[in-house]
Amino acid sequence: MRFTILGPVEAVAPGSEAPGLAPRHRSVLAYLLLHAGVAISTDRLVDAMWGPLPPDSARAQIQTTIAAIRRMLRASGNDRMLVTRPAGYVITPGPGQLDLDEFTRLTATAPDASDDPVDTADRIRAALALWRGEPLSGITAHYVQGARGRLDGQRLTAVERLAELELSLGRHEDLIDELSAHLAAHPLRERLCCRLMLALHRAGRQTDALDVARTFRSNLAEEQGLDPGHAFSTLEQDILRDAPGLRLPAAAPAKPQASNFLPFDVPDFTGREDELDGLTRTWAGNNGGVVTISAIDGMAGVGKTTLAVHAGHRLAARFPDGQLFVDLQAHTAGQVPLESGAALELLLGQLGVPAQQIPASLADRAALWRSELSGRRVLAVLDNALGIDQVRPLLPGSSARALLLITSRRRLTDLDGAHALSMDVLPAADAVELFAAIVGERATAEPLAVLDVLQLCGFLPLAVRIAAARLHHRPRWTVAHLADRLRDQRRRLAELTTSERGVAAAFTLSYEQLTADQQRMFRLLGLQPGRDIDPVAAAALADLPLDEAETLLEDLLDAHVLAQHQLGRYTFHDLLREHARATAAAQEPSEARSEALGRLFHHCLHTAAVAVDHLYPEGKNRRPRIPAPDTPSWPPQDEAEAITWLDRERANLMATGQYAAEHDWHSHTVPLAATLHRYLLGHGHQADALTLNGLALRAVRLSGDAAAEARTLIDRGQVYFWWHGAYERAAEHFRNALDLARGTGDRGVEASALAALGTVSTRLRAYDHAHDHCVQALALFNDLGDRGGEARCLTDLGIVHERRGRYEEAHEHHRRALHVYRETGSRIGETVVLNNIGLLYQRQGRYEEARRHHDEALDLSRRFDFPGDEAESLNALAEASRSLGDPDRAATEFDSALALARECSYLPEQARAHNGLAHVHRDLGRIDLAHDHARQALDLYTTLGVPEAEELRTFLTELPPTATDPEPQEEPTADEPS
């Protein structure tokens, strides 16, 4: 993950699904980043956000914001970056993760200009390239103005230092526009003005230089009533009389330019500015300009050679003693890798060493190479390297002033002192630019089809170039036609092939360089239906010990046939996944493929069962029991590990369920749906719950398993009840399940169906029915020894008694339920009961006690990531705040609940939040807002079909009219036209 504050405040995690942050969240994140490594207390954050007049809800807002930041960090695999210490919150981004840290490092460690002004200027310019506009843009908070001023000051100091260096190097012409822009933004910056005046003077523009001086004098006098300093006045006088001291000293005679052996630089090179800047910064940051080695690695077709050659041409002027190139042929079709001695012969020849003077042995050639490079400024591109053994003899000695750019499909992890640059596919905007540069007007005419083509190419530069070239040479094709051809997975790789090059051919060369064990792992990974895999799952898939599987995954990662976007997780590029799948189909026996997937699915199902049992232990007896697999397993050990594993594996588990259903593996589809149901429902993934449940329902009906169908119907009804509020539809599923359960004699499912019908009846205020269903269910659960079911019925009975005004009985049932949930370790059950106790206290007018219980529930829901229950807790807190006469605090809490309920598509709590906001804004006299929220609440309650809808209609009729409501019209009299 990379954080930026030198421009728009952003947190970007390439290739992940990290959620975005609201402006307030980014304001807090930016403040923590400005003080990275320092503990920041809640009070200090409140003061930073709001200054001396914070709202009463400030601390609650900070806590909500910290929770949102943690969710974002956890989603991107950086969950330990933000920690809580006794003194406050501490964020510690790693090297290269924060642009401000990088800027500070580059400017602080730049060598003195007297050592090497070119290198110093390069480093400072690389630091300034990190800025992307006004710092901290896109956020507002009390601290921002002061922090922005300090950051701007650091930037201007660097600009002035750079200008001084560039002027000493005779680059005054290049400086004028840049300095003019900075001075326009900061017209009272004297040192900046002086450097612009000198640049203009040296460019022969004496009049313009003096105009700048006069404008500065005028602005300074008008704004501050001051005169310029002595240095400014002296410079102004020197310019006026064209003092000789202002002229550049005579330059030394230029050395003759050495030959450039770099290959042709493609004219349509696109993007890669970050990578190019990184290579430049690496060279500039190497104090004294001694040997710098940049190892550029990446998968086949990602553009390593193109980048290295382009960078070489861009940097050529800085290496006047030669620009060299040699293809080491590690992945060249029809060629064997070039031996190190042969590569040295080519390089020495490019340096001008006569052939007869090049010794025969490798050691002597390497020694001569180091001697020839001594003291020289040389750039060399060593392309297509096989590994460290091939490259090591080609490294210069310590006295050289050389830059080596080495490209390889393998990570050169043993190349000590090298700066590694692992290339990824093109960003979408750069890929569009490359495609359009090759195709021309047709790309502009079909922008959506272009994106389709690029996505089907996986944004891989080689694939994009081939696809664009095919279209360019087929004038009758449209971009949409090309996209349609690429959509067929069976022929996609064939489409991305020309007579001279192809994506599949490039992948095959990489595959052939793997060992037999690595090739088998590559093939089996192509079978798995998910997007990525961890070492334990890979061990199950390949039936290997864990350490062997992890070693193979790391080998494939180093060979760039696998990628890693998150620590400990391995994935394919889309096109490489297709190549692996095709290779497995061709080389792996059918039985072996089936056995591998069976091992993987069993592992996933067992681990999911253990994880869900940690989170929802009260329902353990109602879920299928999955035996431990024979393959290596590493199930979660507690709730935190459980939610982390489930969140990271959710997409893979869904893909597994889909695959199993499509291939009639019902023995995996049905238990997976039943196992994951409570997790998916409790964490806002209702769409996934419905999808997986639908697949399971189809499977059980095809198999004729009535008992399994009843259990599946209950799960389906719970999705409709909890998240969609489709209570009648939910009740229909529960009644059908009840009939099936009684027909099969399954008392456990009968109890669950009765309990579910009791919950629906409670929501619809049919309390007699609710009581009867819950009492029947409670008796069955007691007979079965199902304590989780018992606690659920006690909770619902407590609500029924509370609604009937029987508060003591309600308290007794809630206390019993809470005891069971705590005894069984059910955090979600504990959260639900705490909120219900809080609501009971509200009914009794004991609002402080109510808030205490809701706060406890809120803490649990945040700690264990129950977003729906978090929204319920916030709504309940807001209702208590309003009853306590604190409408501002209530409005803030309702707003937070509404945002969270929208985020997880929880319709009932959205309606509840709108309802609460309507009443709060009515209390505050904000009638327009009250009308707006009341209407939105009414729409939702009407959709849900609950009694609150009629209450909202009454509320709306009692509200004063808004300023925009039409005036009531008088009835026309008999003699007036109507």
mmCIF file with all atom_site columns, C-alpha atoms in Angstrom, residues 723-872:
data_model
loop_
_atom_site.group_PDB
_atom_site.id
_atom_site.type_symbol
_atom_site.label_atom_id
_atom_site.label_alt_id
_atom_site.label_comp_id
_atom_site.label_asym_id
_atom_site.label_entity_id
_atom_site.label_seq_id
_atom_site.pdbx_PDB_ins_code
_atom_site.Cartn_x
_atom_site.Cartn_y
_atom_site.Cartn_z
_atom_site.occupancy
_atom_site.B_iso_or_equiv
_atom_site.pdbx_formal_charge
_atom_site.auth_seq_id
_atom_site.auth_comp_id
_atom_site.auth_asym_id
_atom_site.auth_atom_id
_atom_site.pdbx_PDB_model_num
ATOM 1   C CA . TRP A 1 723 ? -30.983 -7.762  5.161  1.00 0.00 ? 723 TRP A CA 1
ATOM 2   C CA . HIS A 1 724 ? -33.804 -7.271  2.694  1.00 0.00 ? 724 HIS A CA 1
ATOM 3   C CA . GLY A 1 725 ? -36.595 -6.979  5.231  1.00 0.00 ? 725 GLY A CA 1
ATOM 4   C CA . ALA A 1 726 ? -38.811 -9.161  3.028  1.00 0.00 ? 726 ALA A CA 1
ATOM 5   C CA . TYR A 1 727 ? -40.577 -10.548 6.073  1.00 0.00 ? 727 TYR A CA 1
ATOM 6   C CA . GLU A 1 728 ? -43.489 -12.302 4.377  1.00 0.00 ? 728 GLU A CA 1
ATOM 7   C CA . ARG A 1 729 ? -41.155 -13.949 1.893  1.00 0.00 ? 729 ARG A CA 1
ATOM 8   C CA . ALA A 1 730 ? -38.888 -15.016 4.732  1.00 0.00 ? 730 ALA A CA 1
ATOM 9   C CA . ALA A 1 731 ? -41.854 -16.418 6.645  1.00 0.00 ? 731 ALA A CA 1
ATOM 10  C CA . GLU A 1 732 ? -42.884 -18.445 3.603  1.00 0.00 ? 732 GLU A CA 1
ATOM 11  C CA . HIS A 1 733 ? -39.451 -20.094 3.491  1.00 0.00 ? 733 HIS A CA 1
ATOM 12  C CA . PHE A 1 734 ? -39.623 -20.789 7.232  1.00 0.00 ? 734 PHE A CA 1
ATOM 13  C CA . ARG A 1 735 ? -43.106 -22.358 6.974  1.00 0.00 ? 735 ARG A CA 1
ATOM 14  C CA . ASN A 1 736 ? -42.009 -24.569 4.085  1.00 0.00 ? 736 ASN A CA 1
ATOM 15  C CA . ALA A 1 737 ? -38.960 -25.624 6.093  1.00 0.00 ? 737 ALA A CA 1
ATOM 16  C CA . LEU A 1 738 ? -41.181 -26.396 9.080  1.00 0.00 ? 738 LEU A CA 1
ATOM 17  C CA . ASP A 1 739 ? -43.421 -28.627 6.989  1.00 0.00 ? 739 ASP A CA 1
ATOM 18  C CA . LEU A 1 740 ? -40.440 -30.495 5.535  1.00 0.00 ? 740 LEU A CA 1
ATOM 19  C CA . ALA A 1 741 ? -38.813 -30.893 8.945  1.00 0.00 ? 741 ALA A CA 1
ATOM 20  C CA . ARG A 1 742 ? -41.955 -32.319 10.514 1.00 0.00 ? 742 ARG A CA 1
ATOM 21  C CA . GLY A 1 743 ? -42.346 -34.655 7.523  1.00 0.00 ? 743 GLY A CA 1
ATOM 22  C CA . THR A 1 744 ? -38.818 -36.024 7.971  1.00 0.00 ? 744 THR A CA 1
ATOM 23  C CA . GLY A 1 745 ? -38.872 -35.959 11.773 1.00 0.00 ? 745 GLY A CA 1
ATOM 24  C CA . ASP A 1 746 ? -35.889 -33.597 11.993 1.00 0.00 ? 746 ASP A CA 1
ATOM 25  C CA . ARG A 1 747 ? -36.538 -31.940 15.363 1.00 0.00 ? 747 ARG A CA 1
ATOM 26  C CA . GLY A 1 748 ? -33.473 -29.701 15.133 1.00 0.00 ? 748 GLY A CA 1
ATOM 27  C CA . VAL A 1 749 ? -34.630 -28.126 11.871 1.00 0.00 ? 749 VAL A CA 1
ATOM 28  C CA . GLU A 1 750 ? -38.186 -27.945 13.261 1.00 0.00 ? 750 GLU A CA 1
ATOM 29  C CA . ALA A 1 751 ? -36.888 -25.961 16.236 1.00 0.00 ? 751 ALA A CA 1
ATOM 30  C CA . SER A 1 752 ? -34.909 -23.611 13.993 1.00 0.00 ? 752 SER A CA 1
ATOM 31  C CA . ALA A 1 753 ? -37.924 -23.002 11.750 1.00 0.00 ? 753 ALA A CA 1
ATOM 32  C CA . LEU A 1 754 ? -40.160 -22.253 14.746 1.00 0.00 ? 754 LEU A CA 1
ATOM 33  C CA . ALA A 1 755 ? -37.587 -19.883 16.208 1.00 0.00 ? 755 ALA A CA 1
ATOM 34  C CA . ALA A 1 756 ? -37.279 -18.104 12.867 1.00 0.00 ? 756 ALA A CA 1
ATOM 35  C CA . LEU A 1 757 ? -41.068 -17.734 12.605 1.00 0.00 ? 757 LEU A CA 1
ATOM 36  C CA . GLY A 1 758 ? -41.030 -16.306 16.116 1.00 0.00 ? 758 GLY A CA 1
ATOM 37  C CA . THR A 1 759 ? -38.514 -13.665 15.085 1.00 0.00 ? 759 THR A CA 1
ATOM 38  C CA . VAL A 1 760 ? -40.590 -12.679 12.038 1.00 0.00 ? 760 VAL A CA 1
ATOM 39  C CA . SER A 1 761 ? -43.737 -12.418 14.145 1.00 0.00 ? 761 SER A CA 1
ATOM 40  C CA . THR A 1 762 ? -41.926 -10.193 16.648 1.00 0.00 ? 762 THR A CA 1
ATOM 41  C CA . ARG A 1 763 ? -40.816 -7.859  13.859 1.00 0.00 ? 763 ARG A CA 1
ATOM 42  C CA . LEU A 1 764 ? -44.384 -7.634  12.543 1.00 0.00 ? 764 LEU A CA 1
ATOM 43  C CA . ARG A 1 765 ? -45.657 -6.985  16.118 1.00 0.00 ? 765 ARG A CA 1
ATOM 44  C CA . ALA A 1 766 ? -47.682 -10.188 16.155 1.00 0.00 ? 766 ALA A CA 1
ATOM 45  C CA . TYR A 1 767 ? -46.564 -10.845 19.711 1.00 0.00 ? 767 TYR A CA 1
ATOM 46  C CA . ASP A 1 768 ? -48.980 -13.706 20.536 1.00 0.00 ? 768 ASP A CA 1
ATOM 47  C CA . HIS A 1 769 ? -47.747 -15.713 17.555 1.00 0.00 ? 769 HIS A CA 1
ATOM 48  C CA . ALA A 1 770 ? -44.173 -14.775 18.366 1.00 0.00 ? 770 ALA A CA 1
ATOM 49  C CA . HIS A 1 771 ? -44.558 -16.004 21.944 1.00 0.00 ? 771 HIS A CA 1
ATOM 50  C CA . ASP A 1 772 ? -46.101 -19.329 20.892 1.00 0.00 ? 772 ASP A CA 1
ATOM 51  C CA . HIS A 1 773 ? -43.420 -20.043 18.250 1.00 0.00 ? 773 HIS A CA 1
ATOM 52  C CA . CYS A 1 774 ? -40.566 -19.183 20.601 1.00 0.00 ? 774 CYS A CA 1
ATOM 53  C CA . VAL A 1 775 ? -41.933 -21.277 23.473 1.00 0.00 ? 775 VAL A CA 1
ATOM 54  C CA . GLN A 1 776 ? -42.308 -24.314 21.198 1.00 0.00 ? 776 GLN A CA 1
ATOM 55  C CA . ALA A 1 777 ? -38.806 -23.794 19.775 1.00 0.00 ? 777 ALA A CA 1
ATOM 56  C CA . LEU A 1 778 ? -37.309 -23.325 23.245 1.00 0.00 ? 778 LEU A CA 1
ATOM 57  C CA . ALA A 1 779 ? -38.744 -26.639 24.412 1.00 0.00 ? 779 ALA A CA 1
ATOM 58  C CA . LEU A 1 780 ? -37.271 -28.448 21.417 1.00 0.00 ? 780 LEU A CA 1
ATOM 59  C CA . PHE A 1 781 ? -33.858 -26.807 21.802 1.00 0.00 ? 781 PHE A CA 1
ATOM 60  C CA . ASN A 1 782 ? -33.807 -27.740 25.499 1.00 0.00 ? 782 ASN A CA 1
ATOM 61  C CA . ASP A 1 783 ? -34.601 -31.368 24.659 1.00 0.00 ? 783 ASP A CA 1
ATOM 62  C CA . LEU A 1 784 ? -31.847 -31.408 22.024 1.00 0.00 ? 784 LEU A CA 1
ATOM 63  C CA . GLY A 1 785 ? -29.277 -29.740 24.284 1.00 0.00 ? 785 GLY A CA 1
ATOM 64  C CA . ASP A 1 786 ? -28.785 -26.933 21.763 1.00 0.00 ? 786 ASP A CA 1
ATOM 65  C CA . ARG A 1 787 ? -27.700 -24.048 23.980 1.00 0.00 ? 787 ARG A CA 1
ATOM 66  C CA . GLY A 1 788 ? -27.263 -21.619 21.093 1.00 0.00 ? 788 GLY A CA 1
ATOM 67  C CA . GLY A 1 789 ? -30.831 -22.207 19.981 1.00 0.00 ? 789 GLY A CA 1
ATOM 68  C CA . GLU A 1 790 ? -31.985 -21.861 23.576 1.00 0.00 ? 790 GLU A CA 1
ATOM 69  C CA . ALA A 1 791 ? -30.273 -18.455 23.878 1.00 0.00 ? 791 ALA A CA 1
ATOM 70  C CA . ARG A 1 792 ? -31.812 -17.262 20.636 1.00 0.00 ? 792 ARG A CA 1
ATOM 71  C CA . CYS A 1 793 ? -35.335 -18.110 21.844 1.00 0.00 ? 793 CYS A CA 1
ATOM 72  C CA . LEU A 1 794 ? -34.679 -16.473 25.211 1.00 0.00 ? 794 LEU A CA 1
ATOM 73  C CA . THR A 1 795 ? -33.610 -13.307 23.378 1.00 0.00 ? 795 THR A CA 1
ATOM 74  C CA . ASP A 1 796 ? -36.746 -13.179 21.267 1.00 0.00 ? 796 ASP A CA 1
ATOM 75  C CA . LEU A 1 797 ? -38.961 -13.887 24.277 1.00 0.00 ? 797 LEU A CA 1
ATOM 76  C CA . GLY A 1 798 ? -37.218 -11.047 26.090 1.00 0.00 ? 798 GLY A CA 1
ATOM 77  C CA . ILE A 1 799 ? -38.134 -8.710  23.238 1.00 0.00 ? 799 ILE A CA 1
ATOM 78  C CA . VAL A 1 800 ? -41.761 -9.908  23.294 1.00 0.00 ? 800 VAL A CA 1
ATOM 79  C CA . HIS A 1 801 ? -42.022 -9.278  27.041 1.00 0.00 ? 801 HIS A CA 1
ATOM 80  C CA . GLU A 1 802 ? -40.396 -5.841  26.636 1.00 0.00 ? 802 GLU A CA 1
ATOM 81  C CA . ARG A 1 803 ? -42.910 -4.848  23.933 1.00 0.00 ? 803 ARG A CA 1
ATOM 82  C CA . ARG A 1 804 ? -45.769 -5.951  26.196 1.00 0.00 ? 804 ARG A CA 1
ATOM 83  C CA . GLY A 1 805 ? -44.399 -3.845  29.068 1.00 0.00 ? 805 GLY A CA 1
ATOM 84  C CA . ARG A 1 806 ? -43.346 -6.834  31.178 1.00 0.00 ? 806 ARG A CA 1
ATOM 85  C CA . TYR A 1 807 ? -39.937 -5.410  31.970 1.00 0.00 ? 807 TYR A CA 1
ATOM 86  C CA . GLU A 1 808 ? -38.869 -7.731  34.766 1.00 0.00 ? 808 GLU A CA 1
ATOM 87  C CA . GLU A 1 809 ? -39.635 -10.811 32.692 1.00 0.00 ? 809 GLU A CA 1
ATOM 88  C CA . ALA A 1 810 ? -37.821 -9.215  29.756 1.00 0.00 ? 810 ALA A CA 1
ATOM 89  C CA . HIS A 1 811 ? -34.738 -8.556  31.902 1.00 0.00 ? 811 HIS A CA 1
ATOM 90  C CA . GLU A 1 812 ? -34.782 -12.131 33.185 1.00 0.00 ? 812 GLU A CA 1
ATOM 91  C CA . HIS A 1 813 ? -34.895 -13.624 29.670 1.00 0.00 ? 813 HIS A CA 1
ATOM 92  C CA . HIS A 1 814 ? -32.132 -11.307 28.394 1.00 0.00 ? 814 HIS A CA 1
ATOM 93  C CA . ARG A 1 815 ? -29.923 -12.072 31.392 1.00 0.00 ? 815 ARG A CA 1
ATOM 94  C CA . ARG A 1 816 ? -30.332 -15.816 30.807 1.00 0.00 ? 816 ARG A CA 1
ATOM 95  C CA . ALA A 1 817 ? -29.556 -15.398 27.091 1.00 0.00 ? 817 ALA A CA 1
ATOM 96  C CA . LEU A 1 818 ? -26.489 -13.271 27.824 1.00 0.00 ? 818 LEU A CA 1
ATOM 97  C CA . HIS A 1 819 ? -25.200 -15.887 30.274 1.00 0.00 ? 819 HIS A CA 1
ATOM 98  C CA . VAL A 1 820 ? -25.517 -18.644 27.654 1.00 0.00 ? 820 VAL A CA 1
ATOM 99  C CA . TYR A 1 821 ? -23.884 -16.605 24.925 1.00 0.00 ? 821 TYR A CA 1
ATOM 100 C CA . ARG A 1 822 ? -20.946 -15.660 27.134 1.00 0.00 ? 822 ARG A CA 1
ATOM 101 C CA . GLU A 1 823 ? -20.606 -19.224 28.356 1.00 0.00 ? 823 GLU A CA 1
ATOM 102 C CA . THR A 1 824 ? -20.515 -20.564 24.778 1.00 0.00 ? 824 THR A CA 1
ATOM 103 C CA . GLY A 1 825 ? -18.236 -17.749 23.561 1.00 0.00 ? 825 GLY A CA 1
ATOM 104 C CA . SER A 1 826 ? -20.712 -16.278 21.061 1.00 0.00 ? 826 SER A CA 1
ATOM 105 C CA . ARG A 1 827 ? -19.604 -12.691 20.469 1.00 0.00 ? 827 ARG A CA 1
ATOM 106 C CA . ILE A 1 828 ? -22.388 -11.971 17.996 1.00 0.00 ? 828 ILE A CA 1
ATOM 107 C CA . GLY A 1 829 ? -25.010 -13.299 20.388 1.00 0.00 ? 829 GLY A CA 1
ATOM 108 C CA . GLU A 1 830 ? -23.555 -11.200 23.181 1.00 0.00 ? 830 GLU A CA 1
ATOM 109 C CA . THR A 1 831 ? -23.720 -8.119  20.944 1.00 0.00 ? 831 THR A CA 1
ATOM 110 C CA . VAL A 1 832 ? -27.379 -8.712  20.082 1.00 0.00 ? 832 VAL A CA 1
ATOM 111 C CA . VAL A 1 833 ? -28.422 -9.201  23.720 1.00 0.00 ? 833 VAL A CA 1
ATOM 112 C CA . LEU A 1 834 ? -26.499 -6.143  24.932 1.00 0.00 ? 834 LEU A CA 1
ATOM 113 C CA . ASN A 1 835 ? -28.343 -3.981  22.417 1.00 0.00 ? 835 ASN A CA 1
ATOM 114 C CA . ASN A 1 836 ? -31.679 -5.499  23.457 1.00 0.00 ? 836 ASN A CA 1
ATOM 115 C CA . ILE A 1 837 ? -30.945 -4.836  27.127 1.00 0.00 ? 837 ILE A CA 1
ATOM 116 C CA . GLY A 1 838 ? -30.072 -1.268  26.173 1.00 0.00 ? 838 GLY A CA 1
ATOM 117 C CA . LEU A 1 839 ? -33.383 -0.867  24.355 1.00 0.00 ? 839 LEU A CA 1
ATOM 118 C CA . LEU A 1 840 ? -35.185 -2.274  27.383 1.00 0.00 ? 840 LEU A CA 1
ATOM 119 C CA . TYR A 1 841 ? -33.488 0.334   29.583 1.00 0.00 ? 841 TYR A CA 1
ATOM 120 C CA . GLN A 1 842 ? -34.568 3.020   27.129 1.00 0.00 ? 842 GLN A CA 1
ATOM 121 C CA . ARG A 1 843 ? -38.180 1.858   27.458 1.00 0.00 ? 843 ARG A CA 1
ATOM 122 C CA . GLN A 1 844 ? -37.761 2.309   31.215 1.00 0.00 ? 844 GLN A CA 1
ATOM 123 C CA . GLY A 1 845 ? -36.261 5.802   30.842 1.00 0.00 ? 845 GLY A CA 1
ATOM 124 C CA . ARG A 1 846 ? -32.841 4.654   32.123 1.00 0.00 ? 846 ARG A CA 1
ATOM 125 C CA . TYR A 1 847 ? -30.906 6.209   29.251 1.00 0.00 ? 847 TYR A CA 1
ATOM 126 C CA . GLU A 1 848 ? -27.389 6.310   30.735 1.00 0.00 ? 848 GLU A CA 1
ATOM 127 C CA . GLU A 1 849 ? -27.581 2.583   31.504 1.00 0.00 ? 849 GLU A CA 1
ATOM 128 C CA . ALA A 1 850 ? -28.900 2.053   27.981 1.00 0.00 ? 850 ALA A CA 1
ATOM 129 C CA . ARG A 1 851 ? -25.947 3.929   26.461 1.00 0.00 ? 851 ARG A CA 1
ATOM 130 C CA . ARG A 1 852 ? -23.507 1.856   28.499 1.00 0.00 ? 852 ARG A CA 1
ATOM 131 C CA . HIS A 1 853 ? -24.906 -1.372  27.061 1.00 0.00 ? 853 HIS A CA 1
ATOM 132 C CA . HIS A 1 854 ? -25.046 -0.008  23.510 1.00 0.00 ? 854 HIS A CA 1
ATOM 133 C CA . ASP A 1 855 ? -21.445 1.195   23.825 1.00 0.00 ? 855 ASP A CA 1
ATOM 134 C CA . GLU A 1 856 ? -20.372 -2.272  24.917 1.00 0.00 ? 856 GLU A CA 1
ATOM 135 C CA . ALA A 1 857 ? -22.231 -3.793  21.963 1.00 0.00 ? 857 ALA A CA 1
ATOM 136 C CA . LEU A 1 858 ? -20.640 -1.267  19.602 1.00 0.00 ? 858 LEU A CA 1
ATOM 137 C CA . ASP A 1 859 ? -17.172 -2.146  20.841 1.00 0.00 ? 859 ASP A CA 1
ATOM 138 C CA . LEU A 1 860 ? -17.796 -5.863  20.286 1.00 0.00 ? 860 LEU A CA 1
ATOM 139 C CA . SER A 1 861 ? -19.249 -5.341  16.812 1.00 0.00 ? 861 SER A CA 1
ATOM 140 C CA . ARG A 1 862 ? -16.253 -3.267  15.781 1.00 0.00 ? 862 ARG A CA 1
ATOM 141 C CA . ARG A 1 863 ? -13.717 -5.585  17.352 1.00 0.00 ? 863 ARG A CA 1
ATOM 142 C CA . PHE A 1 864 ? -15.120 -8.623  15.555 1.00 0.00 ? 864 PHE A CA 1
ATOM 143 C CA . ASP A 1 865 ? -16.246 -6.820  12.411 1.00 0.00 ? 865 ASP A CA 1
ATOM 144 C CA . PHE A 1 866 ? -20.021 -7.249  12.566 1.00 0.00 ? 866 PHE A CA 1
ATOM 145 C CA . PRO A 1 867 ? -21.074 -4.297  10.369 1.00 0.00 ? 867 PRO A CA 1
ATOM 146 C CA . GLY A 1 868 ? -24.819 -4.881  10.639 1.00 0.00 ? 868 GLY A CA 1
ATOM 147 C CA . ASP A 1 869 ? -24.683 -5.023  14.422 1.00 0.00 ? 869 ASP A CA 1
ATOM 148 C CA . GLU A 1 870 ? -22.425 -1.974  14.446 1.00 0.00 ? 870 GLU A CA 1
ATOM 149 C CA . ALA A 1 871 ? -25.139 -0.075  12.570 1.00 0.00 ? 871 ALA A CA 1
ATOM 150 C CA . GLU A 1 872 ? -27.759 -1.326  15.055 1.00 0.00 ? 872 GLU A CA 1
#
